[in-house]
Short mmCIF file of C-alpha atoms in Angstrom, two decimals:
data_model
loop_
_atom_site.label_atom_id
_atom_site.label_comp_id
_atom_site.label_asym_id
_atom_site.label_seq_id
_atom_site.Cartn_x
_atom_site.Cartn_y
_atom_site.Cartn_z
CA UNK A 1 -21.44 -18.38 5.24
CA UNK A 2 -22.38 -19.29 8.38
CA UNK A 3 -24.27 -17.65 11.21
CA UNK A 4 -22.13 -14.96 11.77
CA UNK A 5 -21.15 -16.07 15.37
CA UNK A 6 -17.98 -13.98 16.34
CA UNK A 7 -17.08 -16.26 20.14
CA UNK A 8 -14.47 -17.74 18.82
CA UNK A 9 -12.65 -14.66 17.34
CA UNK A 10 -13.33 -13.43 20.50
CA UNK A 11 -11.91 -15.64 22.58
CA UNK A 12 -8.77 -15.44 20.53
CA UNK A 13 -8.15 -11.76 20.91
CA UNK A 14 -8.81 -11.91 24.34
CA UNK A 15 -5.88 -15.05 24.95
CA UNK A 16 -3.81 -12.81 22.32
CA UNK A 17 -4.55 -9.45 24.22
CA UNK A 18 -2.56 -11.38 26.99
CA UNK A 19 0.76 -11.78 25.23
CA UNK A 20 0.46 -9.66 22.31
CA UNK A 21 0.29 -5.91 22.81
CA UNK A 22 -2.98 -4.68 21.63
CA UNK A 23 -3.86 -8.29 20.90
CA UNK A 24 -1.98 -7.63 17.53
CA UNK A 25 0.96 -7.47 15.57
CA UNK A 26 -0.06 -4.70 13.40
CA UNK A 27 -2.65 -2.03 14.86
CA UNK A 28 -5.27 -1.81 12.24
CA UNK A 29 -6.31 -5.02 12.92
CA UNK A 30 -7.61 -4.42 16.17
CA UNK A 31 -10.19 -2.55 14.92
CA UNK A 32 -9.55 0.51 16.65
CA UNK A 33 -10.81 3.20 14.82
CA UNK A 34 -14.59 0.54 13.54
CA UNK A 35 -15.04 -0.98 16.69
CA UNK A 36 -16.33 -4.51 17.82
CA UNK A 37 -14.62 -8.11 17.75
CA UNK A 38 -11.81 -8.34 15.42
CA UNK A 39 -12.32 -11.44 13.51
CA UNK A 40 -9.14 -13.78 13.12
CA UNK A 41 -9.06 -15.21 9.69
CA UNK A 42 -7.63 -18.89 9.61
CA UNK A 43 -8.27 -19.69 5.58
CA UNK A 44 -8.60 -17.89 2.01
CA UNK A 45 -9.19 -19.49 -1.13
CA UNK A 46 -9.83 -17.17 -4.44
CA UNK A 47 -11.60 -14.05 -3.53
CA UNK A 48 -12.56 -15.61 0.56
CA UNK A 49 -11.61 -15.65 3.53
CA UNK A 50 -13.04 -17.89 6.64
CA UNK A 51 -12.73 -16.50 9.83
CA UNK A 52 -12.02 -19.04 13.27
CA UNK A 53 -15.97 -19.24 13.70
CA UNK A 54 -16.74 -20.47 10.18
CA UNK A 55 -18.15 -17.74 8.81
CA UNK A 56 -16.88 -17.29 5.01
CA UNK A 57 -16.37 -13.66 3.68
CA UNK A 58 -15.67 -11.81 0.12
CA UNK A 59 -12.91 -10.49 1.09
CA UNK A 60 -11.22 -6.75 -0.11
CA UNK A 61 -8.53 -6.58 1.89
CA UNK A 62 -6.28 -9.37 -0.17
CA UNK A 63 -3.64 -9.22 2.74
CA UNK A 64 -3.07 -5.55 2.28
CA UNK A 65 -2.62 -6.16 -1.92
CA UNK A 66 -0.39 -8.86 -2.31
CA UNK A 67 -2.88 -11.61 -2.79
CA UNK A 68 -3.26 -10.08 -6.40
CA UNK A 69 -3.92 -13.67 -7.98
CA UNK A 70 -6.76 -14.32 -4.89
CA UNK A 71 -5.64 -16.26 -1.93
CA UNK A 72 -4.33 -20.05 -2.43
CA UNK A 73 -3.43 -19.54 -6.22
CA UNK A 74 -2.31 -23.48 -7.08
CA UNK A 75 0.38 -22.26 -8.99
CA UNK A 76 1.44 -20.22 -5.99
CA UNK A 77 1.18 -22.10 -3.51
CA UNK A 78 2.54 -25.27 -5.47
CA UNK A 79 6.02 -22.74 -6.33
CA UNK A 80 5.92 -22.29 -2.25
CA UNK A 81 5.42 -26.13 -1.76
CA UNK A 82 8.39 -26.65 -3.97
CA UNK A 83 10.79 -24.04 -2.08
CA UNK A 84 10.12 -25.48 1.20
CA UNK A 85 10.59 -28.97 0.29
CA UNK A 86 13.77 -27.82 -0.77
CA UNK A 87 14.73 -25.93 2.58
CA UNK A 88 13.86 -22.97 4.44
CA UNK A 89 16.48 -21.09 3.81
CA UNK A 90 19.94 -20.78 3.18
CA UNK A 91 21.72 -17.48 4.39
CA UNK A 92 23.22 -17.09 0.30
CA UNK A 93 21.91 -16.82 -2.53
CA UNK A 94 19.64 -18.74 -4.59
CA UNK A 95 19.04 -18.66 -8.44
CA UNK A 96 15.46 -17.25 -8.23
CA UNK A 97 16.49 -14.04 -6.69
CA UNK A 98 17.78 -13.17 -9.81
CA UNK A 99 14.78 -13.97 -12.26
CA UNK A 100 12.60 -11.86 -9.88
CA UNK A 101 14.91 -9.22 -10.36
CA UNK A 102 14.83 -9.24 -13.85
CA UNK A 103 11.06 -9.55 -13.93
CA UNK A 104 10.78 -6.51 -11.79
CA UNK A 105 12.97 -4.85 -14.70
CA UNK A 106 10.93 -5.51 -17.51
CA UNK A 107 7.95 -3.98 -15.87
CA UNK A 108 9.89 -1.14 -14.82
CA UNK A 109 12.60 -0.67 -17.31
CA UNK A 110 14.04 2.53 -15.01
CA UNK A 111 14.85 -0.13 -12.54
CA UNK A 112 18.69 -0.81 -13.82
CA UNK A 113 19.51 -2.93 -10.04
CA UNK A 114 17.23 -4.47 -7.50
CA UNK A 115 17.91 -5.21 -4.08
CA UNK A 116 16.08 -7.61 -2.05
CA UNK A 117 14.91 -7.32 1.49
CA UNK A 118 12.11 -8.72 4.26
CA UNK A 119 9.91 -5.35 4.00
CA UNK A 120 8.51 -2.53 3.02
CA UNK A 121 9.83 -0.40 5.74
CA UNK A 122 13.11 -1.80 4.88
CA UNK A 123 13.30 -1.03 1.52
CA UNK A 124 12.20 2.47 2.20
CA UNK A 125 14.50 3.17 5.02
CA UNK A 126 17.20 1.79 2.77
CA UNK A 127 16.26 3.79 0.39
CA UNK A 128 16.68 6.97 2.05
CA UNK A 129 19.75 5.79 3.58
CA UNK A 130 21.22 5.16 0.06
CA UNK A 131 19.73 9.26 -1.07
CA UNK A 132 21.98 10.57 1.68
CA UNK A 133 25.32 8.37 1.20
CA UNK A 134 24.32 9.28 -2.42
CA UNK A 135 24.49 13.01 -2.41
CA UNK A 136 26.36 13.42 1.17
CA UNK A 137 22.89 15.88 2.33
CA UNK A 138 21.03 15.28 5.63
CA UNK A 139 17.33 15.96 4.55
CA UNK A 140 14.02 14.54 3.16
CA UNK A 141 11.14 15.82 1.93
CA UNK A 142 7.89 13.75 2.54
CA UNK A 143 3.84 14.61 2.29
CA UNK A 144 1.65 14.73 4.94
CA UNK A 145 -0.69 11.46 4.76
CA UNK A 146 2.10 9.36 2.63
CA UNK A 147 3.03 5.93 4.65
CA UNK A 148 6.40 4.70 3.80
CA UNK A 149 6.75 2.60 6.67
CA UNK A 150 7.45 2.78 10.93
CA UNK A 151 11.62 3.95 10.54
CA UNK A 152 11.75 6.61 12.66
CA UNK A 153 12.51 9.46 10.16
CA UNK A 154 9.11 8.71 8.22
CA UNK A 155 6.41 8.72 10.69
CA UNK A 156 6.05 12.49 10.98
CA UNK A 157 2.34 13.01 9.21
CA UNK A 158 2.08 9.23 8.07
CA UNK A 159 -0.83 7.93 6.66
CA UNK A 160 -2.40 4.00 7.22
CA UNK A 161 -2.45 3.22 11.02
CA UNK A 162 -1.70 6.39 12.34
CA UNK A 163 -4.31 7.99 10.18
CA UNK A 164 -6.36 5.41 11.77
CA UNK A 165 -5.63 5.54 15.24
CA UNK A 166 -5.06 10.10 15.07
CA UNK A 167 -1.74 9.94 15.80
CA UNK A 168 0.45 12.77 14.70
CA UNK A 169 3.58 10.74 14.79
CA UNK A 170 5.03 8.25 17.44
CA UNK A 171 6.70 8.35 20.68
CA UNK A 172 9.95 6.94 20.50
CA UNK A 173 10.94 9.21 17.56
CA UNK A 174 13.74 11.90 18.76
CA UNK A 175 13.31 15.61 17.88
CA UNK A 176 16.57 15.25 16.06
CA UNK A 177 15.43 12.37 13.92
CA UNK A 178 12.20 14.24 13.14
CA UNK A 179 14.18 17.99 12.01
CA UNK A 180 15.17 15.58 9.31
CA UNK A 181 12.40 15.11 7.14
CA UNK A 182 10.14 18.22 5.74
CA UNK A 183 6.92 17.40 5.95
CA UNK A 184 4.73 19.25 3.03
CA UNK A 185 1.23 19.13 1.96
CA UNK A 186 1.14 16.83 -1.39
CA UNK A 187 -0.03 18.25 -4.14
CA UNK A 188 1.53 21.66 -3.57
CA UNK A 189 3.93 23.02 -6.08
CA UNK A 190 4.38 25.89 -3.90
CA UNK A 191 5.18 24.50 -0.59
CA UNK A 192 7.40 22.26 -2.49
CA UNK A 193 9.13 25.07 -4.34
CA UNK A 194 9.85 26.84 -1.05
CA UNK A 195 11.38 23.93 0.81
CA UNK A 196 13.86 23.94 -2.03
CA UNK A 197 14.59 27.43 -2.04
CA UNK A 198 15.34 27.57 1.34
CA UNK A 199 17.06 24.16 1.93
CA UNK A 200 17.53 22.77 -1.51
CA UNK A 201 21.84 21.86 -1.21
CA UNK A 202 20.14 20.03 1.89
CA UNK A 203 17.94 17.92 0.74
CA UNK A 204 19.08 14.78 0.16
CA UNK A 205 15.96 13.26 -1.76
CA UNK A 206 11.64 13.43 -2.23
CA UNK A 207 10.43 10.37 -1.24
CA UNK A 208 6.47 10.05 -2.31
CA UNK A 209 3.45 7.59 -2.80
CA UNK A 210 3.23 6.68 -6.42
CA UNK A 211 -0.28 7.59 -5.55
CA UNK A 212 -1.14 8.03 -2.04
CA UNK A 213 -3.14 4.94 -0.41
CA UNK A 214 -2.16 5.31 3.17
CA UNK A 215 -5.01 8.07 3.68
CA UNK A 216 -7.50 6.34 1.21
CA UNK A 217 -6.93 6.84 -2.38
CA UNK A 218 -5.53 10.29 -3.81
CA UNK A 219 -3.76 9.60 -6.76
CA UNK A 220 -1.28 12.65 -7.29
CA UNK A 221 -2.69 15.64 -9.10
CA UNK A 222 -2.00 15.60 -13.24
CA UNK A 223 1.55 17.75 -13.70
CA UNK A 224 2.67 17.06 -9.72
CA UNK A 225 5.19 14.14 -10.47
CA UNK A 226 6.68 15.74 -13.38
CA UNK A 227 7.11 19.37 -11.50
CA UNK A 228 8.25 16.93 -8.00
CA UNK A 229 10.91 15.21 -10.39
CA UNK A 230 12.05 18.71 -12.06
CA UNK A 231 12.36 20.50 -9.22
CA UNK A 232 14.27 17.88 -7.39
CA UNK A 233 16.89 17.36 -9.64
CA UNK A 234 17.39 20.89 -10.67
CA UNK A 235 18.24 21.03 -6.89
CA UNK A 236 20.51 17.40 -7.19
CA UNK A 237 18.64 16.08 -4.97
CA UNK A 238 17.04 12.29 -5.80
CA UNK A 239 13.34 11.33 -6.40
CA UNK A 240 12.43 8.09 -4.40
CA UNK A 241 9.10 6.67 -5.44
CA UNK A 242 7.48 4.58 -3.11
CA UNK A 243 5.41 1.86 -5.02
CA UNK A 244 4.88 -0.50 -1.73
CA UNK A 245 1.38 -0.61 -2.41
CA UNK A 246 1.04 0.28 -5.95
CA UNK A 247 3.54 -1.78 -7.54
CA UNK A 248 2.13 -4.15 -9.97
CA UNK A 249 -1.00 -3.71 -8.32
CA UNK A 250 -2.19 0.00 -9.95
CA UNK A 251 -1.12 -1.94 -13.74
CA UNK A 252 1.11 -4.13 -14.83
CA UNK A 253 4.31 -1.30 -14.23
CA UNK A 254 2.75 -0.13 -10.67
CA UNK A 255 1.44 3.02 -11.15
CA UNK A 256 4.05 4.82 -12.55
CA UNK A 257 3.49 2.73 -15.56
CA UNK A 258 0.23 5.28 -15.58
CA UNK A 259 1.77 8.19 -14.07
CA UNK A 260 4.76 8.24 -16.77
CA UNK A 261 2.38 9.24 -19.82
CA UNK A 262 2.38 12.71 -17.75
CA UNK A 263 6.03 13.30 -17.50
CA UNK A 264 8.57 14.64 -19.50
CA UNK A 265 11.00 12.65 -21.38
CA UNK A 266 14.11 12.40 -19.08
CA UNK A 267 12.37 12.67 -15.99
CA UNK A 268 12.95 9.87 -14.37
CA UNK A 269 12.73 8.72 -10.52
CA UNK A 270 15.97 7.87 -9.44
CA UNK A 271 15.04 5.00 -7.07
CA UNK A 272 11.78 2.93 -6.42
CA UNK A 273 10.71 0.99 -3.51
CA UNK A 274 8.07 -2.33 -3.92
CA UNK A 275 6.74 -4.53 -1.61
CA UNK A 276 3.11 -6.33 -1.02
CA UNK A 277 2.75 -7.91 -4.30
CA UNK A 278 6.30 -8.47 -5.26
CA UNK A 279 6.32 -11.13 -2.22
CA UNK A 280 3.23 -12.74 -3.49
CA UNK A 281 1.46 -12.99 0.30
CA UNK A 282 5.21 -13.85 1.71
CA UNK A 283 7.48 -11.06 3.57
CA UNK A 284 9.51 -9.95 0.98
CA UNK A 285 9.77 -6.08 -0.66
CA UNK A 286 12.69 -4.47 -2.65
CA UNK A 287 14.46 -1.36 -3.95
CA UNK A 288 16.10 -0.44 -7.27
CA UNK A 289 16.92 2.22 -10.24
CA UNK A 290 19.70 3.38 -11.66
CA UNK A 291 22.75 1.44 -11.52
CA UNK A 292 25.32 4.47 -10.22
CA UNK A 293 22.69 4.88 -7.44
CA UNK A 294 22.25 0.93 -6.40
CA UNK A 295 25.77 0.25 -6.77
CA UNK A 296 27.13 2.52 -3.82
CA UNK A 297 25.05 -0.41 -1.39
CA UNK A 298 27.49 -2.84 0.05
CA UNK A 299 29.50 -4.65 -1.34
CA UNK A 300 30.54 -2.37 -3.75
CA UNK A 301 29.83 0.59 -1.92
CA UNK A 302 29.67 2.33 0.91
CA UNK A 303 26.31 2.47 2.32
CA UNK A 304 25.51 -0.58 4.35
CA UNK A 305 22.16 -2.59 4.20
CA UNK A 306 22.10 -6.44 5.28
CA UNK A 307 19.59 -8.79 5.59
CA UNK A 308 19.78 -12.85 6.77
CA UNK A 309 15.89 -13.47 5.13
CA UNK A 310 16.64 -10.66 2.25
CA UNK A 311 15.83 -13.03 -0.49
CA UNK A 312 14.37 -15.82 0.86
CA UNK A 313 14.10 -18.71 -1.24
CA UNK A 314 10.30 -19.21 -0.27
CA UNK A 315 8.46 -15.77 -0.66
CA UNK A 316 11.06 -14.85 -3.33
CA UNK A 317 8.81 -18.18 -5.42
CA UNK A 318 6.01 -16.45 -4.35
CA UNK A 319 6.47 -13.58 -5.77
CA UNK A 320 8.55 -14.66 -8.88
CA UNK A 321 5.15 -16.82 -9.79
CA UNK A 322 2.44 -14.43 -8.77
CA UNK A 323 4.04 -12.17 -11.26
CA UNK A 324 4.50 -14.40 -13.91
CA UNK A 325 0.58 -15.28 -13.20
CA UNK A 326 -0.37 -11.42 -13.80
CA UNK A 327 -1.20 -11.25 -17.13
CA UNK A 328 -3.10 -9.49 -19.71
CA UNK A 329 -6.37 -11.55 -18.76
CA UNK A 330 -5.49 -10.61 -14.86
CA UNK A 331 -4.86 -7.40 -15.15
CA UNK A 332 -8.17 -7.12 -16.56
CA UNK A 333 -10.63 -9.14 -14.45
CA UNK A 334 -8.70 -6.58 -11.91
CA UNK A 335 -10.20 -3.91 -13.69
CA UNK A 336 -13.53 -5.47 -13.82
CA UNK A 337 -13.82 -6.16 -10.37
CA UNK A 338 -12.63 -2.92 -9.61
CA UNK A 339 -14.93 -1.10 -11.98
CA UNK A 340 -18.10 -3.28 -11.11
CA UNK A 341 -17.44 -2.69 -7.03
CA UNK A 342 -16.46 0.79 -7.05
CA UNK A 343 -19.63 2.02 -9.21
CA UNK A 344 -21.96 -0.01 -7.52
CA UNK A 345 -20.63 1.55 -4.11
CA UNK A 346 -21.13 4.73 -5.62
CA UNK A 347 -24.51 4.01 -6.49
CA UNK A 348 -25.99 2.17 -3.19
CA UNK A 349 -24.40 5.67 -1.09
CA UNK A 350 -25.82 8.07 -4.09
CA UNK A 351 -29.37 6.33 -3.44
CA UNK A 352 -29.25 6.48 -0.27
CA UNK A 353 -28.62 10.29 0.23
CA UNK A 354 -24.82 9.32 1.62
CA UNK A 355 -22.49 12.30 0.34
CA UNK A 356 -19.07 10.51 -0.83
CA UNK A 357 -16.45 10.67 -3.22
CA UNK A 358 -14.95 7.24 -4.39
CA UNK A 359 -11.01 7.54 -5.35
CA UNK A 360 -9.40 5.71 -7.88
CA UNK A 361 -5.82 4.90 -8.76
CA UNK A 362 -5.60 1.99 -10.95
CA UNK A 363 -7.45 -0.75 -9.66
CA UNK A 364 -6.90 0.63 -6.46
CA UNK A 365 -10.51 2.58 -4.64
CA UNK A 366 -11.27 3.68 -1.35
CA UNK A 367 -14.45 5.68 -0.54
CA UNK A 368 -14.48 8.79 1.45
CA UNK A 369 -17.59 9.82 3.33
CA UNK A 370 -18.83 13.23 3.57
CA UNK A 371 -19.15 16.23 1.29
CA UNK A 372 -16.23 16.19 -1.36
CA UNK A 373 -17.67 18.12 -4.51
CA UNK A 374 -14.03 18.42 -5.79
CA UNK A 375 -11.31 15.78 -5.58
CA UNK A 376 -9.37 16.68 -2.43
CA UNK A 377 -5.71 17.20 -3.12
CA UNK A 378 -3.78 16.79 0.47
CA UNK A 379 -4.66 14.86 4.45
CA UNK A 380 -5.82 17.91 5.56
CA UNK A 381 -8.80 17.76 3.08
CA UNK A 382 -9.23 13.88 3.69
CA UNK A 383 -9.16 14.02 7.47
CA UNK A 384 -12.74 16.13 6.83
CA UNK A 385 -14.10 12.71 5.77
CA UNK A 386 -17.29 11.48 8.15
CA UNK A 387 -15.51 8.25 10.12
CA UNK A 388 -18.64 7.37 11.12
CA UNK A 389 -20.91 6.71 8.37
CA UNK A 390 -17.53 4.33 7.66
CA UNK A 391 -17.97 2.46 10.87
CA UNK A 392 -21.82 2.05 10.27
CA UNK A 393 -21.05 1.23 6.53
CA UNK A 394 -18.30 -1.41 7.93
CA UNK A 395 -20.21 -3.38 10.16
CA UNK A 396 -22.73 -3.82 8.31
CA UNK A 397 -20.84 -5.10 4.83
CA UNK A 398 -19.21 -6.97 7.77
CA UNK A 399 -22.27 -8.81 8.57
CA UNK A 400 -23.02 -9.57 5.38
CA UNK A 401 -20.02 -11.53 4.78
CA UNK A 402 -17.84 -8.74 3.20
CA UNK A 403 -14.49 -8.12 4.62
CA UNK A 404 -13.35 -4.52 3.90
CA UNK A 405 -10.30 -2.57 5.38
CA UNK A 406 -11.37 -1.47 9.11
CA UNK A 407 -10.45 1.92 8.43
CA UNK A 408 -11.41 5.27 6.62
CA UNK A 409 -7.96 5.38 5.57
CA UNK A 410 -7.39 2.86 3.76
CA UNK A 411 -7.40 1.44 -0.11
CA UNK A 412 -9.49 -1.18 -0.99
CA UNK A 413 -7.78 -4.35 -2.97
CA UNK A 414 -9.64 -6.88 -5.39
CA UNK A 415 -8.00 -9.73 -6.85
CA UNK A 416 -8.12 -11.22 -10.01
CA UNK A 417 -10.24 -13.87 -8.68
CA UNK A 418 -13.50 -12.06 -8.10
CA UNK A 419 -15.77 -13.51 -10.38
CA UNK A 420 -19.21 -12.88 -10.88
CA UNK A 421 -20.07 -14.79 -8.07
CA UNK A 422 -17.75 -13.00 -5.56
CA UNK A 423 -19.40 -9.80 -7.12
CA UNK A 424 -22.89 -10.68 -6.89
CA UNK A 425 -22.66 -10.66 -3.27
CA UNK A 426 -20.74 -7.87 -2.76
CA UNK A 427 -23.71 -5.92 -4.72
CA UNK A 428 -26.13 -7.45 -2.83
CA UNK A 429 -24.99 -6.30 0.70
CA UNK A 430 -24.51 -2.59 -0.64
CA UNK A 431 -28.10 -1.18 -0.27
CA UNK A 432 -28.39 -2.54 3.45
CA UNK A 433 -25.07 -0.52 4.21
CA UNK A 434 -25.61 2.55 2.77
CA UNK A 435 -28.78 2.80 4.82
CA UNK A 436 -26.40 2.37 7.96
CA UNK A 437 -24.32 4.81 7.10
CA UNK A 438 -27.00 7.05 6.11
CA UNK A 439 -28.64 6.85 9.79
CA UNK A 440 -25.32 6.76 11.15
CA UNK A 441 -25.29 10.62 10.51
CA UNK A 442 -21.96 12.28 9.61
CA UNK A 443 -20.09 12.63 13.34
#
């Protein structure tokens, strides 16, 4: 660590701020909703990062959960070195794409076809696009506080950044576009039940969070994926599970792989969406399930989706090896780490006198601040969360060389690189911050 100087992050965002809107290329980074100098990270190695001024950080943010290995893994990097000394890219198709595929498919045997593309927005939006050329219906259903990406017809009630930032949607976004999608509460059979009854030979498809972690962590409540999946295709309309952020991240199968003990045999989501980790740090996401479904995309069908970097020979070797590197062993120092951080957090607030609730799905956490005796079930109930005992909590693991998501809304991400070392010090800076965000009162 060094001595915490922030000048030259500084001075970056202020030479960005002049060409870059926001200073930014993605909004929660400029630290809108925490406050104070964004810091511009220009290394990572295992569970750090080292920001322009020196200053070295335990970082659990892991690019947003891709980094799943830790940042700089040899043998992912060295798989990226390999690509690239090979060429860029190609605009066709490259053996690799393949293998990834089929690794996806063990994992997640529902997965019969894969498609590759650049992002998770993509994938999502392709997604969707693929429900309605699949069933010839208009509609989609979505939950208030899921993220599945900026295409127009999802960012009515989004999670992540516009959680963040208290935006209700997005200008830009017709009225039209928006009557599309049917925004309900998640977690609410009823509500769900009625949008069916009253449009249900509309609705094209559900799309949903595996487990929601675009509005912190709320995993979906026990019975709610098996009723969502019923209902939908007693209805034919499609089930689209978004595993962006949960794929191979939650477990070894996303968190389906957990979620799928709960369902009934047969019930099945029809299509799945991944990104973050399946690019291993590199832009690269994907879609799949069953074959009928997959196999109306161009070429053989009719519903159009094209990308020139859609499989790209270097992030596709960045994923391919980062899974292949996720074994038994990393699944569970991911567990560890997770286990270790997310108690100790509970424990530094609890002694403190901070009211909180952490959420877990997987090895995914996030901690909510305020009074949450039961485990809130929908965004309304999050929003109630005290954003300021955050900010004080933030800034103050901040100082003490602990990079954490700048937002309430967000999930936390350790790798499978935090050793006891990386641990240690994320123990050590908890008392210090829950005494900020106890004086920080709950405003």
């Amino acid at each position: 660590m060094s001595s915490g100087s922030t000048d030259r992050s500084a001075q970056l965002a202020e030479r960005a701020s002049r060409v870059i809107p926001g200073g930014v290329n993605s909004p929660v980074r400029a630290f809108g909703s925490v406050g104070g100098t964004p810091r511009f990270l220009v290394a990572g190695r295992g569970p750090y990062v080292t920001d322009a001024d020196g200053t070295e950080y335990v970082d659990l943010v892991a690019s947003w959960g891709p980094a799943l290995l830790g940042h700089a893994h040899p043998a992912v990097v060295e798989a990226v070195q390999a690509a690239a000394a090979r060429g860029l890219g190609f605009g066709a198709s490259v053996p690799e794409e393949a293998e990834l595929a089929e690794e996806i498919i063990v994992r997640v045997p529902e997965v019969e076809r894969l498609r590759l593309v650049s992002t998770g927005t993509e994938a999502t939006m392709t997604a969707i696009r693929l429900a309605r050329g699949a069933t010839g219906r208009p509609l989609v259903v979505k939950f208030a506080g899921h993220y599945h990406g900026h295409s127009d017809g999802l960012l009515a009630e989004a999670g992540s950044g516009l959680a963040t930032l208290a935006m209700p949607g997005s200008a830009g976004v017709t009225a039209e576009t928006a009557a599309q999608t049917l925004v309900l509460p998640y977690n609410d059979r009823a509500a769900l039940a009625a949008a069916f009854a009253e449009h249900g030979d509309r609705i094209a498809a559900v799309i949903a969070e595996a487990a929601a972690a675009n509005m912190g962590v709320l995993p979906p409540e026990p019975g709610f994926t098996d009723f969502m999946i019923g209902l939908a295709h007693r209805h034919g309309a499609l089930v689209i599970l978004d595993e962006v952020l949960t794929g191979f991240r939650a477990g070894p199968s996303g968190y389906w792989g957990i979620e799928q003990a709960r369902v009934a045999a047969g019930l099945v989501p029809d299509l799945f969406t991944f990104g973050k980790v399946v690019g291993g740090g590199l832009p690269l996401a994907a879609l799949g399930g069953r074959a009928e479904i997959m196999d109306l995309l161009a070429p053989l069908g009719p519903v159009y989706q094209a990308g020139t970097l859609s499989g790209n020979p270097l992030a596709v070797a960045a994923g391919l090896t980062t899974l292949r590197h996720a074994d038994v062993p990393a699944y569970a120092a991911l567990g560890r780490a997770a286990d270790e951080i997310s108690s100790e957090v509970a424990a530094a607030l609890s002694a403190a006198g901070v009211p909180h609730r952490v959420q877990r799905a997987g090895s995914l956490f996030s901690v909510l601040f305020g009074e949450f005796p039961e485990a809130p079930l929908d965004y309304a109930a999050v929003q109630r969360q005290q954003t300021q005992r955050h900010r004080a909590f933030f800034h103050a693991m901040l100082g003490a060389g602990i990079n954490l998501p700048p937002s309430a809304f967000e999930a936390w991400f350790v790798t499978a690189a935090h050793d006891d070392a990386a641990i240690s010090r994320v123990i050590e800076a908890l008392p210090a911050a829950a005494r900020a965000a106890a004086e920080a009162g709950p405003a």
